[in-house]
């Protein structure tokens, strides 16, 4: 991964993560991810270090733009000891893509031509990958490693990668030779890591060494080699029963979506401390408009009262962060939108606003359906962002449990 | 950065980014970020490779938990050739922190004791850093590099880092010797990179080499060494005037927040395609409750009509993705909440739902204030997530422009 902006933390790393997830489906494990700045020597040395691992595949992302700090192609050429040359196929693609790019200020034709030629200059012997934006990528063989040079903007990278994977060529051949998925992912809710260690104690130390665990937002993720999946599944179910909510890597979001779709019911949300984040997370799923109608961001108490119909006396008596208020919010959004389900979140996300009685991290979750309304307390640790994410996840889990309840 | 879950893209990398941003304030530049899996040899070799760069500081994050795949301390000890020993100060901290951790299933006392001792075992000669969760970190000197071992959960890392930076010790000494911030960040709205190249053409190639640029969500970020900041500021203002919205790294979010606070006015939002993401982004800022009241997630047209009072005839005649509809949404949320300002977003985020007339990426932004209501068209490229983020950023910029307009 190249880019001062990623290395400096001004933009999050997402490209290596995307590639790792996609490659995992082919059973290809990422050995190392290296982030370097926009500097020819750093990129060259970084690519060199990765090539020296003797891996099958090295991907680079970023640094393919038209400007002076986009220097990945030159650095890759140095790393593999090849000259650079304008690739006529690449140049035609860049010319085609550059047409119609908006120009507000006068950039002279000579500069534009230089930029286009720069973007079409590849290491000799490389095969061009057609641009998704304006920058082509390339694929080249070096000793026994395939080197794939990809752009930095996430959607350009994803488009180019998908096209390269789908098309004929050395990348497709490499993926075709890969073993296929080698792990299975179990997810548990409200189980802590120490309990997991205990539950898996019948396994040998060597087997345990191959199991990865990760705790996040009240969920525990357990990544297991395929050969152990059945045994681990049995042990987990024996110890934790319904707390095992996914045995094949599903996320709670997808589980809730599938259940609502199956039941033909609609969902609405009322959010205070999450400020819209729960709705944003739900609507991140394409097709959510089939079952999600929207709701109310009830950040101010006045909005809880006016748009959700929460009785001011409830807030007066119990406060906005209370079981009574969250149940009224869930009821209110269900009624206001006409959806079959309403979920509500209200809490103290911090850093300010905590009291001895209602400390930072206290969150109430409400779930309203045609069988009644319930309120659940959550005590989350961490900073404002963690508390808000945890509250969203918890709300989805409480809805999941309600959706799964026998009729 | 250690962790199979980060390397595999199952959780985003944020810790190295956090440290990089914090260190930038001291004028400390990150040379390299390396992500490796939960494997002693990989962590040991990775730490060794970073130490061999001869840098002042190497930080590790992750792998300090109680379980079998948390092995960073052992790997660090191998990398610096030191033995491991239980640190009595660390053990006391772990014991203190472990009290009151919830236990739902029976984990026997012997296992718990083994876990506590594991977490308190440090490389010899290291100084313990008190845990924010249950896992202590440590600091140790190796040749001329300071090595800081930090936990993986972001809030634990951030708490431990802040405490280590604030307290007496070798880390504080190192930061005290650092030069201070060495760059300044300019941000421009709706300026493309090619125009920037032209605007900065009076600079020498060597100067240009030191300038980093990054395009994101319609904004262009320009990171400039302090010695060039004044000259670049003059060139940018000459070419782009008001398009330069920040000359010191401010984000549009903070600019809008400050303006609303200064004016003593309140904001509300009405969101269709962003599904709550704009509200979530606004409320990510602590203290936003002083000026943000909430709003409506109007994902379904029925909610646009019932909660925002959009005239069904407007949707019938122009569609939900139209100037007319977005203006009615902005008006409606302003009226429904009583806030001085209402902003609204409606668009086609894709991947489905696009037509020749209204393709994926078409978004309308509405801004309603006491001087009237306006609608703005945006044509965003990219995938669903990019389009939604771009729409949020664009909405904040249109509000910013409205807030800055002379009375």
GROMACS .gro file of C-alpha atoms in nm, chain A residues 189 216-219 252 278 281 388-398:
model
   19
  189UNK     CA    1  -2.270  -1.306   2.097
  216UNK     CA    2  -1.553  -0.692   1.887
  217UNK     CA    3  -1.863  -0.505   1.997
  218UNK     CA    4  -1.987  -0.785   2.218
  219UNK     CA    5  -1.929  -1.044   1.948
  252UNK     CA    6  -2.579  -1.002   1.235
  278UNK     CA    7  -2.777   0.242   1.295
  281UNK     CA    8  -2.535   0.066   0.882
  388UNK     CA    9  -2.183   0.398   1.947
  389UNK     CA   10  -2.075   0.099   1.734
  390UNK     CA   11  -2.137  -0.138   2.021
  391UNK     CA   12  -2.484   0.010   2.072
  392UNK     CA   13  -2.571  -0.046   1.704
  393UNK     CA   14  -2.451  -0.405   1.711
  394UNK     CA   15  -2.636  -0.472   2.032
  395UNK     CA   16  -2.958  -0.326   1.889
  396UNK     CA   17  -2.931  -0.556   1.587
  397UNK     CA   18  -2.873  -0.856   1.813
  398UNK     CA   19  -3.176  -0.780   2.031
   0.00000   0.00000   0.00000
